[in-house]
PDB file of C-alpha atoms in Angstrom:
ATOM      1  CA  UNK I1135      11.741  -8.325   1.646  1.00 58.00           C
ATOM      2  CA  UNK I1136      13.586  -7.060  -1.200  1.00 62.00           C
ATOM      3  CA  UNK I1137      14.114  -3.385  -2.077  1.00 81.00           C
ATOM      4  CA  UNK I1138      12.981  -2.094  -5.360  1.00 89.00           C
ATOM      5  CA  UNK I1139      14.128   1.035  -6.883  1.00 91.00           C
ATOM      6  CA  UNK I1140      11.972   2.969  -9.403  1.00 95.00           C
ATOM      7  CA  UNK I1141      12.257   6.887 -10.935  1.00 96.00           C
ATOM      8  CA  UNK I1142      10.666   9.367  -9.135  1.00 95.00           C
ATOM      9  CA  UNK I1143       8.395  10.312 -12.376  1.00 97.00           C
ATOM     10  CA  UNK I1144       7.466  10.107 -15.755  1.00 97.00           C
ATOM     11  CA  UNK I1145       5.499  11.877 -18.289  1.00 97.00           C
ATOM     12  CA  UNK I1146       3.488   9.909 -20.798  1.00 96.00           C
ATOM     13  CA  UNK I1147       1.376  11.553 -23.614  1.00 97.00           C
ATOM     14  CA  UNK I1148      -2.490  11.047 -23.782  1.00 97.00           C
ATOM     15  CA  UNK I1149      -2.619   7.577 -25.605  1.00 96.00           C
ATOM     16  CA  UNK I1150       0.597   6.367 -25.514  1.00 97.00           C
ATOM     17  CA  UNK I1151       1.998   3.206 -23.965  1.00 97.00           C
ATOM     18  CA  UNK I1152       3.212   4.050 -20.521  1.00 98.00           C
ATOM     19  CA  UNK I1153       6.467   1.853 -19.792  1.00 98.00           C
ATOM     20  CA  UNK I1154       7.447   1.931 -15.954  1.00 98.00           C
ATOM     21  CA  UNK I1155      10.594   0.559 -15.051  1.00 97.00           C
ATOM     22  CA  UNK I1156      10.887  -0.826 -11.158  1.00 96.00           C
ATOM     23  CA  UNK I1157      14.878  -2.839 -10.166  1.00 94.00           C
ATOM     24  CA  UNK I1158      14.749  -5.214  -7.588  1.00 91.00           C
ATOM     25  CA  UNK I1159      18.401  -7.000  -7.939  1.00 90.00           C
ATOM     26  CA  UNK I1160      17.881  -8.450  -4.663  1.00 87.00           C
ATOM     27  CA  UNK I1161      14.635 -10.332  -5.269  1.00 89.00           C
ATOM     28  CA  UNK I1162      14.581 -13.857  -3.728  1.00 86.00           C
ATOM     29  CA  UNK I1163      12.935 -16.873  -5.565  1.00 82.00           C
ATOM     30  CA  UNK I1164       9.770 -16.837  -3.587  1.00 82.00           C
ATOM     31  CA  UNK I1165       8.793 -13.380  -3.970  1.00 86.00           C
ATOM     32  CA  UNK I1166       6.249 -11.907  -6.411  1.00 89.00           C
ATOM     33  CA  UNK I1167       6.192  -8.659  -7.849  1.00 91.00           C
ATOM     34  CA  UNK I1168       3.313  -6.450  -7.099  1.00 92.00           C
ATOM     35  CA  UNK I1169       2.168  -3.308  -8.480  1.00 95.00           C
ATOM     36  CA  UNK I1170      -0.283  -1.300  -7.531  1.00 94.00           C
ATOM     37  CA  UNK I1171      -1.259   2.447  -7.771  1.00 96.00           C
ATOM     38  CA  UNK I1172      -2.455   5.374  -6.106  1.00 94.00           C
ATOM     39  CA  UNK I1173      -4.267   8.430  -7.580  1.00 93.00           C
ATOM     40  CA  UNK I1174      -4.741  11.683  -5.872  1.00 86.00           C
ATOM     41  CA  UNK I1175      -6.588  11.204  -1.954  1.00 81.00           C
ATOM     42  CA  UNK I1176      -7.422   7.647  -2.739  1.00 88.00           C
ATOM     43  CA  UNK I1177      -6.107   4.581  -0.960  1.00 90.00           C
ATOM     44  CA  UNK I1178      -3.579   2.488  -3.262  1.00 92.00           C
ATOM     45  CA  UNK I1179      -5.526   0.088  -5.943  1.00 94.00           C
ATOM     46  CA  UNK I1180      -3.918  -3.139  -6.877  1.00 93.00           C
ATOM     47  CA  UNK I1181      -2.670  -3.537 -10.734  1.00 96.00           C
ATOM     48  CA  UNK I1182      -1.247  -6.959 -11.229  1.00 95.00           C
ATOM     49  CA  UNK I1183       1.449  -9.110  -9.648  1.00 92.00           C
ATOM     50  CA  UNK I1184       3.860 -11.696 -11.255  1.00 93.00           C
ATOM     51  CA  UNK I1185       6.312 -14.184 -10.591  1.00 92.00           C
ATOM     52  CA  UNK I1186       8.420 -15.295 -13.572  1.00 91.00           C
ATOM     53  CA  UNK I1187       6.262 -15.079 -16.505  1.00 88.00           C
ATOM     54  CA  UNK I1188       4.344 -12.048 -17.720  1.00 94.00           C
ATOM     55  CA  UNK I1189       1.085 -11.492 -17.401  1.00 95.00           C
ATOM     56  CA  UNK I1190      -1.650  -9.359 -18.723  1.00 96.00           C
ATOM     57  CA  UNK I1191      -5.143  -8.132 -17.650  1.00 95.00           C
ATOM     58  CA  UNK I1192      -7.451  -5.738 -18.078  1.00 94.00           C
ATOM     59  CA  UNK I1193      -5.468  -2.968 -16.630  1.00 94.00           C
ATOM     60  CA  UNK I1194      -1.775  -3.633 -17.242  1.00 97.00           C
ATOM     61  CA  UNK I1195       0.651  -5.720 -18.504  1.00 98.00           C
ATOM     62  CA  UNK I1196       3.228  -6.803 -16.636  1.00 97.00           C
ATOM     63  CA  UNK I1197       6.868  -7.760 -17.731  1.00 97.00           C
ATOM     64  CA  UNK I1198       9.514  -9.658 -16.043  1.00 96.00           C
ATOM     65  CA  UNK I1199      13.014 -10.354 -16.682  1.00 95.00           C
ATOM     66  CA  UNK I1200      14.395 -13.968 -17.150  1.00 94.00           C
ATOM     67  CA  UNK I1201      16.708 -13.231 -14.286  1.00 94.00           C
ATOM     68  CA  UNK I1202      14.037 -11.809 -12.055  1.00 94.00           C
ATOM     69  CA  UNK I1203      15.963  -8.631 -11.085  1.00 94.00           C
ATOM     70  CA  UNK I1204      13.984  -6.148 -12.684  1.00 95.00           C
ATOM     71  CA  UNK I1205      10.187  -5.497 -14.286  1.00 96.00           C
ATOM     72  CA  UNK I1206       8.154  -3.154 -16.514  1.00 97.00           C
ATOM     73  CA  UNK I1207       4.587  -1.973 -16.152  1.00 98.00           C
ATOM     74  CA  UNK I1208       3.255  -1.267 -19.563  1.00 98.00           C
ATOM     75  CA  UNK I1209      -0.293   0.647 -19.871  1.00 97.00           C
ATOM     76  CA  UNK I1210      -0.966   0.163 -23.185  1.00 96.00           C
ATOM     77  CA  UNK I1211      -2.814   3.358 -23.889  1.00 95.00           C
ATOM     78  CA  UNK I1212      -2.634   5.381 -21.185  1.00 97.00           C
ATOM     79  CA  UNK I1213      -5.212   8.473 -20.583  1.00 97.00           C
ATOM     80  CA  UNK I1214      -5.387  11.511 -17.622  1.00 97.00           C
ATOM     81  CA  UNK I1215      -7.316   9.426 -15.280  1.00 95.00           C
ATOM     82  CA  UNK I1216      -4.182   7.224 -15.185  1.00 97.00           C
ATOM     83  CA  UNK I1217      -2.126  10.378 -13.455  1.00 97.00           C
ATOM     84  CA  UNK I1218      -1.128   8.662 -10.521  1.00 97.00           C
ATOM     85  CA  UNK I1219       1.954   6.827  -8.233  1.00 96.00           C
ATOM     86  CA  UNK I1220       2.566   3.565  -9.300  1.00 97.00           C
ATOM     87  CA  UNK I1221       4.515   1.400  -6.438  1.00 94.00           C
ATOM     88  CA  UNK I1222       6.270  -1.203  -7.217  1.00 94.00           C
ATOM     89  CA  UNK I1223       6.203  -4.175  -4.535  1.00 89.00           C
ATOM     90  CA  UNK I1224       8.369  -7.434  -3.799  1.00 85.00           C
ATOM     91  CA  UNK I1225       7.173  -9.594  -1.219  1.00 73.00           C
ATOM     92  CA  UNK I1226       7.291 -12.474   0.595  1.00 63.00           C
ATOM     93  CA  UNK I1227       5.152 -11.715   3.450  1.00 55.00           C
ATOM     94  CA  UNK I1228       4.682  -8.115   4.382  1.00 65.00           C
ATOM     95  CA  UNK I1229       4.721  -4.923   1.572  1.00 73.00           C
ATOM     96  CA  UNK I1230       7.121  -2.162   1.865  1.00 76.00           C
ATOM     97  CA  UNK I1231       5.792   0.625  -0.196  1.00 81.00           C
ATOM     98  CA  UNK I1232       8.748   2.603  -1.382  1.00 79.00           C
ATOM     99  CA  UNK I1233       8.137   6.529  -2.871  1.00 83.00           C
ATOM    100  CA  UNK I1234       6.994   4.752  -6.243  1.00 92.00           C
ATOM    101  CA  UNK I1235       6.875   6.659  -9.568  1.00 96.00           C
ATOM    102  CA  UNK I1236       4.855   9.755 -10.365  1.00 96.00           C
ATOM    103  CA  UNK I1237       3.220   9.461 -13.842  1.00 98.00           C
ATOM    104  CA  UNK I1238       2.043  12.496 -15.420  1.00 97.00           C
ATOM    105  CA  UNK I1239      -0.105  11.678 -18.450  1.00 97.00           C
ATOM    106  CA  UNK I1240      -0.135  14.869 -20.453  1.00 96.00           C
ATOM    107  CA  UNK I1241      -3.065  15.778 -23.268  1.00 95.00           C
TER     108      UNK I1241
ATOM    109  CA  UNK V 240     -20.363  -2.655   1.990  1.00 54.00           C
ATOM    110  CA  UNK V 241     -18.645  -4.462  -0.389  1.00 78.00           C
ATOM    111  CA  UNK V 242     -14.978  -2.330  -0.254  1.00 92.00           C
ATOM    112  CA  UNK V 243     -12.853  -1.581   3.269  1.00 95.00           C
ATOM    113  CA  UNK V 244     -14.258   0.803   5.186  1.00 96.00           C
ATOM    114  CA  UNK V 245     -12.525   3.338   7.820  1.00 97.00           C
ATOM    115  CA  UNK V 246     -13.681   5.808  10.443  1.00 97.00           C
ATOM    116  CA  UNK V 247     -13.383   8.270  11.166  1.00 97.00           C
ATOM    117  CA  UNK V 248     -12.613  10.154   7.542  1.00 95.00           C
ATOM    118  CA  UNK V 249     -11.309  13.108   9.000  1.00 97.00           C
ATOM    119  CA  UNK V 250      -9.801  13.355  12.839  1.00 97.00           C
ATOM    120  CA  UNK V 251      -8.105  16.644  14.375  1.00 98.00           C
ATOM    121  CA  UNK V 252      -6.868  16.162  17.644  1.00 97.00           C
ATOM    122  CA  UNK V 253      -4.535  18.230  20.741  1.00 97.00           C
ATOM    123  CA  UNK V 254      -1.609  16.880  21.056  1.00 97.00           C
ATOM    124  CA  UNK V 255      -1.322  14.623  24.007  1.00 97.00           C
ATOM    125  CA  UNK V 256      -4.625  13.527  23.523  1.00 98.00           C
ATOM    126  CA  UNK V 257      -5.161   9.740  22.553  1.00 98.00           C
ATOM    127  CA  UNK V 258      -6.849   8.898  19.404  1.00 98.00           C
ATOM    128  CA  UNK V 259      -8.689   5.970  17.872  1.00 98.00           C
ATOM    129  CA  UNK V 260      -9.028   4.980  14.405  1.00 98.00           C
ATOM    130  CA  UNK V 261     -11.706   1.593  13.111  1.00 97.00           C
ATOM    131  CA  UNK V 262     -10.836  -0.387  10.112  1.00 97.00           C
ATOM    132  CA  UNK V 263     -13.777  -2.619   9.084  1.00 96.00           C
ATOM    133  CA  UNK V 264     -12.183  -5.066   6.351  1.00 95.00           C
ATOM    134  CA  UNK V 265     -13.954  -7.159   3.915  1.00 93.00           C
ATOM    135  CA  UNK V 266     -16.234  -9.599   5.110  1.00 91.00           C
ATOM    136  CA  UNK V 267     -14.299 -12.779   4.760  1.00 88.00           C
ATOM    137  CA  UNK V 268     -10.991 -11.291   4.197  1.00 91.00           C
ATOM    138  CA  UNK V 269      -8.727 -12.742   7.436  1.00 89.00           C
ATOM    139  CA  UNK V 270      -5.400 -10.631   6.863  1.00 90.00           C
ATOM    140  CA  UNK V 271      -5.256  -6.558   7.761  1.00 93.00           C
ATOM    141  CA  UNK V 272      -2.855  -4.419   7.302  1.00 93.00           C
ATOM    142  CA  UNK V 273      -2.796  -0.643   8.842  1.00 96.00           C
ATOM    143  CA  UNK V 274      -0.342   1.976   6.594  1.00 95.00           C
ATOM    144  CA  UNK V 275       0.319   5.235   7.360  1.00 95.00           C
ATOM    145  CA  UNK V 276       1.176   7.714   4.972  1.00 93.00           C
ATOM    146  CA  UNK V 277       2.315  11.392   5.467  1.00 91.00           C
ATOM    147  CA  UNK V 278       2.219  14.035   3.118  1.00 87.00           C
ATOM    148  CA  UNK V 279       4.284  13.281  -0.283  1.00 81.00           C
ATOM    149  CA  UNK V 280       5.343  10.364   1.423  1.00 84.00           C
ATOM    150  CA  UNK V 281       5.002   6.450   0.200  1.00 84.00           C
ATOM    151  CA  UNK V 282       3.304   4.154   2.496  1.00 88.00           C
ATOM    152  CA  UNK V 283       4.767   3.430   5.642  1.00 89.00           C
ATOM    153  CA  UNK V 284       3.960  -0.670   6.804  1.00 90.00           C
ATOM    154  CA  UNK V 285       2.768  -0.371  10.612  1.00 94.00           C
ATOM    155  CA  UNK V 286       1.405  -3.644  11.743  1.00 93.00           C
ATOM    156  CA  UNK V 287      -0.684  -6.714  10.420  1.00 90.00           C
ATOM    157  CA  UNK V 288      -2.945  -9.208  10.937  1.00 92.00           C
ATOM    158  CA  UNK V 289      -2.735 -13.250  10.113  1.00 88.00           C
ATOM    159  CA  UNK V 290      -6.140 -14.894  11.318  1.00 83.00           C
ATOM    160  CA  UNK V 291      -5.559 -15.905  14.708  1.00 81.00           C
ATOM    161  CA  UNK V 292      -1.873 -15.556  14.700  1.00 86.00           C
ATOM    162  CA  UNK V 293       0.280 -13.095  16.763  1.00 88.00           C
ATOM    163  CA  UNK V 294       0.212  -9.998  15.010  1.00 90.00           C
ATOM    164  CA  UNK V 295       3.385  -8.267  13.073  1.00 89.00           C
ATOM    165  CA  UNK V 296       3.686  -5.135  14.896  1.00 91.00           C
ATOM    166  CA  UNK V 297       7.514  -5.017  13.406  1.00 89.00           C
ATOM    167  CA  UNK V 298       6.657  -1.583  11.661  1.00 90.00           C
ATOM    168  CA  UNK V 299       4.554   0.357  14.839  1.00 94.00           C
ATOM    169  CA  UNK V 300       7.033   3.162  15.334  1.00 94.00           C
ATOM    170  CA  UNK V 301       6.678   3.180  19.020  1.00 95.00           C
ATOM    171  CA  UNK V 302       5.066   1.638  22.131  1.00 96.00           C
ATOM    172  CA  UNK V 303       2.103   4.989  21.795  1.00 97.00           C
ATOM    173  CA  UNK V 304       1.197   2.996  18.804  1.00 97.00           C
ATOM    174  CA  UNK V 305      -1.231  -0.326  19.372  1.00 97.00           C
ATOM    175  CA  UNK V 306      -3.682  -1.799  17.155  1.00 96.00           C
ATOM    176  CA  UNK V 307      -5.680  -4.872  17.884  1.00 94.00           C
ATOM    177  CA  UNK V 308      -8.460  -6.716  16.176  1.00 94.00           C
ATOM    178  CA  UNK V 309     -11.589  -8.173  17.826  1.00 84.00           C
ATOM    179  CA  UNK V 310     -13.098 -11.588  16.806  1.00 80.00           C
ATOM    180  CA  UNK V 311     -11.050 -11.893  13.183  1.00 76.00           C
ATOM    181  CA  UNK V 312     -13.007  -8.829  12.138  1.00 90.00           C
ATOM    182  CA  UNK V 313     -13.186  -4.991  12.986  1.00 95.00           C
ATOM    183  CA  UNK V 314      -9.578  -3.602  13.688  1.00 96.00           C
ATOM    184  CA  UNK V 315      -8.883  -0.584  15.845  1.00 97.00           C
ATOM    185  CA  UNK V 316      -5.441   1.355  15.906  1.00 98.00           C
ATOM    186  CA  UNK V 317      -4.226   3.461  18.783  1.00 98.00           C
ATOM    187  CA  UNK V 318      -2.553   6.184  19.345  1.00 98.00           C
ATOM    188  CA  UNK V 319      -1.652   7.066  22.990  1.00 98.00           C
ATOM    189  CA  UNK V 320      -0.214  10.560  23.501  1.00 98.00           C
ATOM    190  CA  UNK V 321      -0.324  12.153  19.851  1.00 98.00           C
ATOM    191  CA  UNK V 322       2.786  14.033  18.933  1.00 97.00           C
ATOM    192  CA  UNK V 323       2.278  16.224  15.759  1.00 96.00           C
ATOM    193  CA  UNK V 324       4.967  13.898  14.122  1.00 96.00           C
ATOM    194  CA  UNK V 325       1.819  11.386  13.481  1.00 97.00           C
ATOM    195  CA  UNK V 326      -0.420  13.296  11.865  1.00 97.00           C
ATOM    196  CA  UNK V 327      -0.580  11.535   8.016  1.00 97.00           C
ATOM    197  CA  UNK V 328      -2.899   9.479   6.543  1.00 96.00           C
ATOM    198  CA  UNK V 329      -4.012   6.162   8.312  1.00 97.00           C
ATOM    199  CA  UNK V 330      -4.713   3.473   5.748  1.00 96.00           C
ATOM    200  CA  UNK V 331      -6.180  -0.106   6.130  1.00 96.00           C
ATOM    201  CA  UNK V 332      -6.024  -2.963   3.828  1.00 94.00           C
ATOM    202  CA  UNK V 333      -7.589  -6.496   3.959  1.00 93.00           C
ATOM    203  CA  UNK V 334      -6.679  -9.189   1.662  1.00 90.00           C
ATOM    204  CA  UNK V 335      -8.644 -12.448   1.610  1.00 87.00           C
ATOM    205  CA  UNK V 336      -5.437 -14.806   2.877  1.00 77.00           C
ATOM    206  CA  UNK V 337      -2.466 -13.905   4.178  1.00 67.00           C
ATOM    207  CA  UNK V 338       0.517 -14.095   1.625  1.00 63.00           C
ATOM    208  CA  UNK V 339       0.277 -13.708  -2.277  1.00 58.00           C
ATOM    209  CA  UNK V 340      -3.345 -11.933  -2.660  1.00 68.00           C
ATOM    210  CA  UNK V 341      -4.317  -8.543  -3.062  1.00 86.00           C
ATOM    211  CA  UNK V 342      -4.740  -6.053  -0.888  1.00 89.00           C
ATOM    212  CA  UNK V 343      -7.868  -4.057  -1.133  1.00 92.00           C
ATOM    213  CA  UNK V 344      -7.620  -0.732   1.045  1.00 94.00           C
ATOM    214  CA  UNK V 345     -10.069   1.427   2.601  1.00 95.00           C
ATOM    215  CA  UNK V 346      -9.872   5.563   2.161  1.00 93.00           C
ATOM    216  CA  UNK V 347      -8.004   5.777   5.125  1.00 96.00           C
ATOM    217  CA  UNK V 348      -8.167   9.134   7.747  1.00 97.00           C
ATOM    218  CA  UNK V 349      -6.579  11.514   8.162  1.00 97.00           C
ATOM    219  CA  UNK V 350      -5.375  12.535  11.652  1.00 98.00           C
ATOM    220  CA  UNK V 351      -4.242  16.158  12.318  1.00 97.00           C
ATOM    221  CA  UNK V 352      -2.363  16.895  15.538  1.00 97.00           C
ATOM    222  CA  UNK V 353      -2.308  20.158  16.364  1.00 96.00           C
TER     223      UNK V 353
END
């Protein structure tokens, strides 16, 4: 599995677009990129996963660079109950959690 | 229940003292995953389940650690001979097939060794 590198937080302003940036130069051409989340005491919740084009649901969008090597996570409007880790995953069979990014969404 | 489900919530324990934690996944759902997490920490990958293939146990961080699940369903993870090293947060996932799906996890426990 590839490694994916991602800052260890962000702030974000009460309805703002939340941009979080996740590398993972050493992504192979089989692998998707997950993300998922985790607030507070609460078991990680799944976001959205990719694997060369972007995508978009009701929670996130995601994008992904033409050479694969690095993604965002954009939440369009983001709001306090969004205060949480977000992990970025690559996979190809198991998921290695790294230490993610902290997002503070401030009023 | 329609989400993961994992029991005890809450386990405090001597050390020395085995300890066993249930993971009831998803009806349906034939991968599981066990996690543990300590404090602050990201998610540490401890062993997983394919159907009725061999299980990964590539991330158990020693032989105290065993996990096995009965009849492609309920999952049980062991722990012979706590240390206080492995108190953290036990977390289960189940996806519905093994590869690109999500993984839904339960609320995990936590397990204190004093």
């Amino acid at each position: 599995d590839a490694k994916t590198t991602q800052p260890t937080s962000m702030d974000c302003a009460e309805g703002r677009a939340a941009n979080l940036p996740c590398n993972h130069s050493t992504i192979s051409g089989n692998e998707y990129v997950y993300w998922y989340r985790q607030i507070h005491s609460q078991g990680p919740q799944y976001i959205i996963h990719g694997l060369k084009n972007n995508e978009t649901n009701e929670m996130a969008s995601l994008i992904i660079t033409e050479d694969r090597k690095s993604s965002t996570l954009i939440l369009p409007h983001a709001t306090l109950r969004d205060t949480a880790v977000y992990y970025c995953i690559v996979r190809s069979q198991k998921f290695y959690f790294g230490s993610g990014t902290k997002l503070n969404v401030k009023p | 229940g329609a989400g993961v489900s994992q029991s005890p919530s809450n386990k405090v324990t001597e050390k020395g003292k085995d300890v066993e934690l249930r993971c009831d996944p998803i009806s349906g759902h034939t991968a599981l995953y066990w996690y543990r997490q300590s404090l602050g920490q990201g998610l540490e990958f401890l062993i997983y389940f394919q159907g009725n293939s061999a299980p990964d146990k590539s991330g158990l961080p020693s032989d105290r650690f065993s996990a096995e699940r009965t009849g492609g369903s309920v999952s049980t993870l062991t722990i012979q001979r706590t240390q206080q090293e492995d108190s953290a947060v036990y977390l289960c996932a189940s996806s519905l097939a093994p590869g690109y799906n999500e993984q839904f996890f339960g609320p995990g426990t936590r397990l204190t060794v004093l």
